[in-house]
PDB file of C-alpha atoms and ligand atoms in Angstrom:
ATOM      1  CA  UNK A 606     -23.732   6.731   4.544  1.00  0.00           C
ATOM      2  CA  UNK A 607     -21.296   6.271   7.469  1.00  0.00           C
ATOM      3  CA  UNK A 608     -18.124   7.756   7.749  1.00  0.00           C
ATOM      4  CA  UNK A 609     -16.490   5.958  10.572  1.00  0.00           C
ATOM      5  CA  UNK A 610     -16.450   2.220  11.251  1.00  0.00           C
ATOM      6  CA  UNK A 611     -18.499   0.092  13.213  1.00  0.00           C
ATOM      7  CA  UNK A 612     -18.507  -3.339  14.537  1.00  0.00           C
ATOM      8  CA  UNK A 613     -20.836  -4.009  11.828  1.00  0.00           C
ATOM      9  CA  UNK A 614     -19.094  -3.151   8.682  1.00  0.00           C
ATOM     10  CA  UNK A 615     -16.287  -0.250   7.568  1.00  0.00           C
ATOM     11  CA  UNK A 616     -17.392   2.986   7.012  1.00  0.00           C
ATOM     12  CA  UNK A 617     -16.891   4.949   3.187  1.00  0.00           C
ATOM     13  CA  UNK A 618     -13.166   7.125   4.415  1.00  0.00           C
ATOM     14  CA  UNK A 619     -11.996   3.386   4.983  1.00  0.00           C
ATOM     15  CA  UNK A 620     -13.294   1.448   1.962  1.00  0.00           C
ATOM     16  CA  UNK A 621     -12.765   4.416   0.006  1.00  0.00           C
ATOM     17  CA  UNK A 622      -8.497   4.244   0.773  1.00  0.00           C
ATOM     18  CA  UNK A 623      -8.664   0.711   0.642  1.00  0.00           C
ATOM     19  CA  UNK A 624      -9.842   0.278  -2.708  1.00  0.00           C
ATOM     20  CA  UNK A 625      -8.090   3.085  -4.113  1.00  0.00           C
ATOM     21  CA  UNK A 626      -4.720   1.883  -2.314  1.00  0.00           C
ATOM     22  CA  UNK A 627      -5.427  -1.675  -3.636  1.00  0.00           C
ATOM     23  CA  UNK A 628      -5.744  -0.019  -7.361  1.00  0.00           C
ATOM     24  CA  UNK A 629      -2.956   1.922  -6.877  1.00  0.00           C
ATOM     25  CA  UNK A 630      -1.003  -1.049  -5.681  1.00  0.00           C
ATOM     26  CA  UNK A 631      -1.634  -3.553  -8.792  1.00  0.00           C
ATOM     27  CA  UNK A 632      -1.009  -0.213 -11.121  1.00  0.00           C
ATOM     28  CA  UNK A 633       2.748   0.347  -8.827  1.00  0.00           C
ATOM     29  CA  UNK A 634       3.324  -3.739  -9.022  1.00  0.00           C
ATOM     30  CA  UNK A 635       2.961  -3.488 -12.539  1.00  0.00           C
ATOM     31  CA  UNK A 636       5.094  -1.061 -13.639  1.00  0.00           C
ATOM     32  CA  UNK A 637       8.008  -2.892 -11.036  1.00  0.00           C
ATOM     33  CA  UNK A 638       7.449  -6.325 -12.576  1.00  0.00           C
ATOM     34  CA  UNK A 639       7.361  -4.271 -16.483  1.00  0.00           C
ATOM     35  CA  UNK A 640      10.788  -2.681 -15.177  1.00  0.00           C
ATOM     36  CA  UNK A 641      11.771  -5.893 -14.236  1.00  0.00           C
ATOM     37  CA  UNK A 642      11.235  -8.635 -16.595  1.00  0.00           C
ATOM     38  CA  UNK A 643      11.295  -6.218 -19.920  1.00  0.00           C
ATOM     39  CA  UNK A 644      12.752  -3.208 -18.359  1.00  0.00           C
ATOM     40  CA  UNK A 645      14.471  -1.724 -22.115  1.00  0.00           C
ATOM     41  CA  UNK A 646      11.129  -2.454 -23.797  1.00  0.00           C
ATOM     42  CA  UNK A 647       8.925   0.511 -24.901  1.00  0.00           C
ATOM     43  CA  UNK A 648       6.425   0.011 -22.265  1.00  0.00           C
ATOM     44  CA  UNK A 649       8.491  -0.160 -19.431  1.00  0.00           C
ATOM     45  CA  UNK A 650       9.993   2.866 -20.219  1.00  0.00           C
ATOM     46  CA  UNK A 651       6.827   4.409 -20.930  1.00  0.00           C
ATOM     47  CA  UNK A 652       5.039   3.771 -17.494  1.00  0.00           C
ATOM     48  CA  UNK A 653       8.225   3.605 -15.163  1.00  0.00           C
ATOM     49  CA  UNK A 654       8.164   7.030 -14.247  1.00  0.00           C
ATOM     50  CA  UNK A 655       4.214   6.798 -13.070  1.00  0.00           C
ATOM     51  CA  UNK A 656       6.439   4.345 -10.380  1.00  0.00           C
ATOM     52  CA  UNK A 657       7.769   7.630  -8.487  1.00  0.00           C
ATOM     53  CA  UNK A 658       4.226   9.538  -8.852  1.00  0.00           C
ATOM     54  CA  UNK A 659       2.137   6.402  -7.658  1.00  0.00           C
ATOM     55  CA  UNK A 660       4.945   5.084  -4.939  1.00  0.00           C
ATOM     56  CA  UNK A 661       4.760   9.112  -3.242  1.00  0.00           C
ATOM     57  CA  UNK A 662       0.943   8.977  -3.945  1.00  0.00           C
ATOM     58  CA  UNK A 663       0.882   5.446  -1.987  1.00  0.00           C
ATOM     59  CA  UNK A 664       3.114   7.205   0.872  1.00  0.00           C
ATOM     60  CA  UNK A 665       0.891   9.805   1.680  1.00  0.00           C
ATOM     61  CA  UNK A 666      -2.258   7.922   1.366  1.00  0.00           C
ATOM     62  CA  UNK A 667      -1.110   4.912   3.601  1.00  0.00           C
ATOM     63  CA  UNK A 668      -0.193   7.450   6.574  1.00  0.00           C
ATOM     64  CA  UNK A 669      -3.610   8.845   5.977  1.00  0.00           C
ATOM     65  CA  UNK A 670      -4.958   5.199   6.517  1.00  0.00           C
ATOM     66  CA  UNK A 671      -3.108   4.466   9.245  1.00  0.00           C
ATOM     67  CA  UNK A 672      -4.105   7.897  11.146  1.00  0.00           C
ATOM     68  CA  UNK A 673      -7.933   6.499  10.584  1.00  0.00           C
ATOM     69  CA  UNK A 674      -7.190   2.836  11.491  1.00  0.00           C
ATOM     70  CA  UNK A 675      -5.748   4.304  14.535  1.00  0.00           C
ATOM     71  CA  UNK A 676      -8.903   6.744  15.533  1.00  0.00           C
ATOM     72  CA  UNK A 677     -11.195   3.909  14.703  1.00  0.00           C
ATOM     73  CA  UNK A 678      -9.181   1.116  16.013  1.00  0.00           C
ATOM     74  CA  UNK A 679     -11.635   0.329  19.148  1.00  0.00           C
ATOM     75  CA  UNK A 680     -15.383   0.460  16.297  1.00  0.00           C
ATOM     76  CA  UNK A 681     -13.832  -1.775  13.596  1.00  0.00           C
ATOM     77  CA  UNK A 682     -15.264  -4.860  12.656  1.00  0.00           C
ATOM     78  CA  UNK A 683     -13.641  -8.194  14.655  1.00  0.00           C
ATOM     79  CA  UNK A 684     -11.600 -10.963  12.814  1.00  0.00           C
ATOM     80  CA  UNK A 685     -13.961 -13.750  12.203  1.00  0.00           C
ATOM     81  CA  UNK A 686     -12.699 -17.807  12.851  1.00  0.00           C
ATOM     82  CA  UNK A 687     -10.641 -18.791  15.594  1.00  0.00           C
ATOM     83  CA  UNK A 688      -8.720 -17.037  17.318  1.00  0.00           C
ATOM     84  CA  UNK A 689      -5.453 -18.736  16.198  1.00  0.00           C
ATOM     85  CA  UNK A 690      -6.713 -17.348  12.817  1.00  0.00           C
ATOM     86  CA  UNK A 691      -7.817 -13.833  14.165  1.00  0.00           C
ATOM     87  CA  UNK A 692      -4.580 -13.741  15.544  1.00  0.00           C
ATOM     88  CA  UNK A 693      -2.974 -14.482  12.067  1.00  0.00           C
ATOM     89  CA  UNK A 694      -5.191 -11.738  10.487  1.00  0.00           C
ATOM     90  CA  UNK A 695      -4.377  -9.334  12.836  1.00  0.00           C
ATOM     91  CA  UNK A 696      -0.748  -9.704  12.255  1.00  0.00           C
ATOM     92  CA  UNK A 697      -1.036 -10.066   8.281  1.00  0.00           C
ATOM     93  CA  UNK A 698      -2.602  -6.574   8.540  1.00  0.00           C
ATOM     94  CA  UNK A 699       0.472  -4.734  10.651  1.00  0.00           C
ATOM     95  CA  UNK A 700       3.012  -6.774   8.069  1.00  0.00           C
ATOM     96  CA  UNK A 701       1.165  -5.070   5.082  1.00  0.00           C
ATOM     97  CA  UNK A 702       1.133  -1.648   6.961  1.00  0.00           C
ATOM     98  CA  UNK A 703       4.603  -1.926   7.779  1.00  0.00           C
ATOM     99  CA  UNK A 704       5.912  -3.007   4.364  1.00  0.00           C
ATOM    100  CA  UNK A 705       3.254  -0.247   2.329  1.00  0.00           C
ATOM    101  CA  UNK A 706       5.055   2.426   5.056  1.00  0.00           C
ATOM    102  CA  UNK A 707       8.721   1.725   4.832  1.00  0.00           C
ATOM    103  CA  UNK A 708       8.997   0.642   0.897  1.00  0.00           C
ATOM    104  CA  UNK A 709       7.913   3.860  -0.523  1.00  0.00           C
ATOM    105  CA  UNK A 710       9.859   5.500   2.668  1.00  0.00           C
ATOM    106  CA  UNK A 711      13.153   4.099   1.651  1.00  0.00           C
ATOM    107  CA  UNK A 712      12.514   5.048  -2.004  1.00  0.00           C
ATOM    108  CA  UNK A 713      11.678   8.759  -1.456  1.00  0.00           C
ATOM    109  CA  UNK A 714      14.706   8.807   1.498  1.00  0.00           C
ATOM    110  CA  UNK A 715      16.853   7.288  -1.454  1.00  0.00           C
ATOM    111  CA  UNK A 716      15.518   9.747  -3.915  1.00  0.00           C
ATOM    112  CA  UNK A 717      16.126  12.449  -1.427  1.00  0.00           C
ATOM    113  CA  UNK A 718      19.606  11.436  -0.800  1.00  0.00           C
ATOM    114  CA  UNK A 719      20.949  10.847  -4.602  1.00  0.00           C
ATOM    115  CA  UNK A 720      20.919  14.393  -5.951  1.00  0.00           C
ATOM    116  CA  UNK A 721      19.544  14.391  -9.011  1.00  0.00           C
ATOM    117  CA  UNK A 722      16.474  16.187  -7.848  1.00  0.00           C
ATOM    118  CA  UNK A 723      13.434  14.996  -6.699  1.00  0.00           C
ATOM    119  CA  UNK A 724      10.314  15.955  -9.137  1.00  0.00           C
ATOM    120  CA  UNK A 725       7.039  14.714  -8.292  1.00  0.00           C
ATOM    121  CA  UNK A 726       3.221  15.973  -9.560  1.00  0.00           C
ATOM    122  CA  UNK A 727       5.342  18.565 -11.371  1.00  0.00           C
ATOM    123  CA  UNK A 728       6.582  20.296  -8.605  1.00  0.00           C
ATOM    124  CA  UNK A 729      10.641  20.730  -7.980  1.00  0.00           C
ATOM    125  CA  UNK A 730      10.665  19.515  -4.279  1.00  0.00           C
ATOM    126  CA  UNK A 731      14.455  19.279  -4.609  1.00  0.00           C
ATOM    127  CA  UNK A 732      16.759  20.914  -7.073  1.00  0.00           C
ATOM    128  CA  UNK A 733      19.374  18.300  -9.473  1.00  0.00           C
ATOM    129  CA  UNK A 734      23.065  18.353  -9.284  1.00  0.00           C
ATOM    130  CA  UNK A 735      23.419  18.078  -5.323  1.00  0.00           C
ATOM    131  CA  UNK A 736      26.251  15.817  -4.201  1.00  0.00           C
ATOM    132  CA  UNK A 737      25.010  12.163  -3.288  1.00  0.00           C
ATOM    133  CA  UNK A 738      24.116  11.365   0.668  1.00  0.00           C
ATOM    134  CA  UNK A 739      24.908   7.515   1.150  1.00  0.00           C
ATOM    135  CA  UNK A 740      23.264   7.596   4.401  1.00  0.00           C
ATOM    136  CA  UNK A 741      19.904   8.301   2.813  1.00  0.00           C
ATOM    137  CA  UNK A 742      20.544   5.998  -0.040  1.00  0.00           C
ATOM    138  CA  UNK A 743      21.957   2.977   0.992  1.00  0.00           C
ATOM    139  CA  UNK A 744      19.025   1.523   2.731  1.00  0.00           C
ATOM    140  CA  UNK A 745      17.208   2.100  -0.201  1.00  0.00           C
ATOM    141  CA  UNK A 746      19.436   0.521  -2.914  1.00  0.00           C
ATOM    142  CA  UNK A 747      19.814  -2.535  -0.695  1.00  0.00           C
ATOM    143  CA  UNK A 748      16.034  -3.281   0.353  1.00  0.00           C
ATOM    144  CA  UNK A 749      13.305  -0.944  -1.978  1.00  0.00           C
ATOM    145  CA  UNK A 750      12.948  -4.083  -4.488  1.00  0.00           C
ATOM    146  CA  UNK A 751      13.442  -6.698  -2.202  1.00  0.00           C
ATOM    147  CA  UNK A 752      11.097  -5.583   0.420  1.00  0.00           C
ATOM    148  CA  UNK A 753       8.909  -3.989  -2.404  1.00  0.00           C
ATOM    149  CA  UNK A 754       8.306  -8.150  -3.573  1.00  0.00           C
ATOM    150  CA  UNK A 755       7.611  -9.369  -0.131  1.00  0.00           C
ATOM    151  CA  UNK A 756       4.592  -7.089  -0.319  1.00  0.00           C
ATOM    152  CA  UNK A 757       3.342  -7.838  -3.486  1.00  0.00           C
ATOM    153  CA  UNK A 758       3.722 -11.741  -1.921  1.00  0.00           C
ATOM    154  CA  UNK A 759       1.717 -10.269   1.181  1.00  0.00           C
ATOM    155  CA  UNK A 760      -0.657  -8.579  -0.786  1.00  0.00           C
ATOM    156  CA  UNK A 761      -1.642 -11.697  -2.944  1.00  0.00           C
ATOM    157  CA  UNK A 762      -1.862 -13.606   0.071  1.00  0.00           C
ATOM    158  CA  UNK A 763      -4.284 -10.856   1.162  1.00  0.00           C
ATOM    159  CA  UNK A 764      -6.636 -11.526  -1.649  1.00  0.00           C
ATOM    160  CA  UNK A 765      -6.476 -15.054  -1.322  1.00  0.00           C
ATOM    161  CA  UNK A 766      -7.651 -15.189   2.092  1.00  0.00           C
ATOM    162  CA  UNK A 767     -10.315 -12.301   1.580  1.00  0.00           C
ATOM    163  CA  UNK A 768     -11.851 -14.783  -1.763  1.00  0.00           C
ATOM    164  CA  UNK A 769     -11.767 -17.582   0.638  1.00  0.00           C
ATOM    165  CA  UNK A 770     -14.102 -15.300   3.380  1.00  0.00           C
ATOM    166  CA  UNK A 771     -16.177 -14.498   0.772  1.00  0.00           C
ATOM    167  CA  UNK A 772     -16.463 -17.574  -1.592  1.00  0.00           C
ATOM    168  CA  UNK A 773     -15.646 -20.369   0.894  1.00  0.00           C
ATOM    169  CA  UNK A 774     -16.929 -19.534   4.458  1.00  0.00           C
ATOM    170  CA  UNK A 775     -19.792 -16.440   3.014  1.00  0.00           C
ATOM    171  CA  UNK A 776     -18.449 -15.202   6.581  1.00  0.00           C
ATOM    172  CA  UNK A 777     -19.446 -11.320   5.228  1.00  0.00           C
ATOM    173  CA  UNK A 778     -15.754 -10.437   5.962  1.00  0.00           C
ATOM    174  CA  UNK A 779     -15.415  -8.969   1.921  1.00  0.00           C
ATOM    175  CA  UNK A 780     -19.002  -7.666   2.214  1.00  0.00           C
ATOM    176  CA  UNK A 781     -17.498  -5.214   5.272  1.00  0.00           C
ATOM    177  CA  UNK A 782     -15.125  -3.882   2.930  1.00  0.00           C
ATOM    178  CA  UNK A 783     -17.231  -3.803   0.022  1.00  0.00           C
ATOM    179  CA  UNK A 784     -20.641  -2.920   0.918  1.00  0.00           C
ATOM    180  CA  UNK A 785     -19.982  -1.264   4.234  1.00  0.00           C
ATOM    181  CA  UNK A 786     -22.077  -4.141   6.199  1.00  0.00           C
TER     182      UNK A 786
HETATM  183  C1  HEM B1721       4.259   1.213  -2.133  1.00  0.00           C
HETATM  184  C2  HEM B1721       5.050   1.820  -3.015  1.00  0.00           C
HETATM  185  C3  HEM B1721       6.082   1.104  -3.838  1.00  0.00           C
HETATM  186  C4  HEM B1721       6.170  -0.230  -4.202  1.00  0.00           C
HETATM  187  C5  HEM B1721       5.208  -1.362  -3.854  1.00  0.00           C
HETATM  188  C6  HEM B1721       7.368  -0.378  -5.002  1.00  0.00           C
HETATM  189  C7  HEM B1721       7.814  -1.574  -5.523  1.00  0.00           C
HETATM  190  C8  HEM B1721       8.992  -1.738  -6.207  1.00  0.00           C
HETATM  191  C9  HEM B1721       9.527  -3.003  -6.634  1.00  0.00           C
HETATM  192  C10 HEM B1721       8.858  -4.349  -6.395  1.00  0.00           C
HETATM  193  C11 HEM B1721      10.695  -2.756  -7.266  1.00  0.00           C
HETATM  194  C12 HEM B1721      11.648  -3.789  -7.875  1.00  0.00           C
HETATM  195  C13 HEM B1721      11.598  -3.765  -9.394  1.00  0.00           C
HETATM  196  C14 HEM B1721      12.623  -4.717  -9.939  1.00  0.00           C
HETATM  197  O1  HEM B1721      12.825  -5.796  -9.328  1.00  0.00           O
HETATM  198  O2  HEM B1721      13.208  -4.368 -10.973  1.00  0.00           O
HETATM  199  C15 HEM B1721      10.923  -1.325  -7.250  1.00  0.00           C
HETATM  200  C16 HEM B1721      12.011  -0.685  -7.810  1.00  0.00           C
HETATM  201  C17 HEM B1721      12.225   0.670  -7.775  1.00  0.00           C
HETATM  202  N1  HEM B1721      11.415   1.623  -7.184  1.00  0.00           N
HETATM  203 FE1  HEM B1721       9.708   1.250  -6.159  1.00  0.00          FE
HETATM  204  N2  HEM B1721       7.964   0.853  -5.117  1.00  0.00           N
HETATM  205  C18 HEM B1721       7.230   1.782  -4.431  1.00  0.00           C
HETATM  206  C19 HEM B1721       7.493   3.130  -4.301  1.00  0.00           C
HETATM  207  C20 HEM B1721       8.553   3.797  -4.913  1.00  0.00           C
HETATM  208  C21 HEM B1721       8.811   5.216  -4.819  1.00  0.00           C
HETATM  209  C22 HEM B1721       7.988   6.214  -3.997  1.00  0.00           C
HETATM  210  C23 HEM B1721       9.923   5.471  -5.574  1.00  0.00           C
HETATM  211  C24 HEM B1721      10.651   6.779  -5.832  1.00  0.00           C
HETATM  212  C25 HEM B1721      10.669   7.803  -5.018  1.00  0.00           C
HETATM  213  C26 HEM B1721      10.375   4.211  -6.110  1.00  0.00           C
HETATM  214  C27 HEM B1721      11.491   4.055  -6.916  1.00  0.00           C
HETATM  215  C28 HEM B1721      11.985   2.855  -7.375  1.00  0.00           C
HETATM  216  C29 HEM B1721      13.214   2.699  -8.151  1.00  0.00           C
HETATM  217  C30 HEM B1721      14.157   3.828  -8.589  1.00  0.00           C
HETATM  218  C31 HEM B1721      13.372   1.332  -8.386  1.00  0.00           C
HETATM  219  C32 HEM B1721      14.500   0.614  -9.176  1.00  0.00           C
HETATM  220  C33 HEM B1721      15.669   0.317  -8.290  1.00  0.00           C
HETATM  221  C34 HEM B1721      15.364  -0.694  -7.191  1.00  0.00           C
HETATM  222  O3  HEM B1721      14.972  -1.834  -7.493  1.00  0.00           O
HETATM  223  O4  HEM B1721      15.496  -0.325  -6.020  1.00  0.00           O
HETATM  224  N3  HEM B1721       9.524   3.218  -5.697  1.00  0.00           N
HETATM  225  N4  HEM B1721       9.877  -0.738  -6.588  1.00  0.00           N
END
């Protein structure tokens, strides 16, 4: 089993924090979308605060990523079609990054910044009953949920295009991800 990538397929550290991220993504898009469209009903309010332990979860593991992308940047598989569309992929791929980076950032700056404590896998990181920063909220309240939906339209998008590689052209691009070659 190979642990870094290669120009033939992605090696297990980078299919194993892709799938798990993707997981962890539909489980974090469902709890926002429960918060949104029924947010007083007994569900909501029963997985909402997973949002704050999978959103820090998603933070840390996306950095991770990134850090591994980076060190493996120049073995990865290439973008298969033209290279209009390689192009396209390529910068599809740094929109997602960017958005799965600064969405949870601005939440956790904004939960940082509104003083009533920041608790998260049961550990007091900061203590409740500090006075409110606006600098390190403000951001936050404006953009978290807006930016946090342009994602989840990225992230479909995402999907679509991988079923198309794998159900349309049988290119092997899914098979990279999923099987390694
Ligand atoms: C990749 C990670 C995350 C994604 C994709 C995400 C997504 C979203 C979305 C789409 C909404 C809008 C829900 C609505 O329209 O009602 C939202 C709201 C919210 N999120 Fe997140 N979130 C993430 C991480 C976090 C983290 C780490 C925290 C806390 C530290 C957090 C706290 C909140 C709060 C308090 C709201 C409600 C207020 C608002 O809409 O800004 N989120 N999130």
């Amino acid at each position: 089993m190979r642990l870094r990538d290669s120009a033939q397929g992605y090696g297990i550290v980078s299919r194993t924090l892709h799938w798990s991220m993707a997981l962890l993504l539909v489980l974090q898009l469902t709890t926002a979308a429960l918060h949104l469209l029924a947010g007083e009903s007994a569900a909501a309010k029963t997985v909402w605060p997973l949002h704050f332990q999978i959103g820090f979860t998603l933070w840390w593991l996306v950095l991770l990523r990134g850090t591994w992308a980076l060190a493996n940047y120049r073995n990865r598989p290439p973008h298969e079609g033209s290279p209009l569309q390689a192009r396209a992929a390529t910068a599809g791929h740094l929109a997602l990054y960017a958005l799965m980076v600064v969405v949870p950032t601005l939440a956790l700056l904004r939960a940082a910044g509104r003083g009533s404590g920041v608790r998260l896998y049961g550990i007091q990181w900061l203590p409740e009953g500090t006075p409110e920063v606006p600098a390190l909220t403000a951001a936050g309240n404006l953009l978290h949920g807006t930016f946090g939906w342009v994602l989840a339209s990225l992230v479909v998008g995402h999907v679509a295009f991988a079923l198309w590689h794998g159900l349309v052209r049988r290119d092997g691009t899914l098979s990279r991800m999923w099987r390694g070659r």
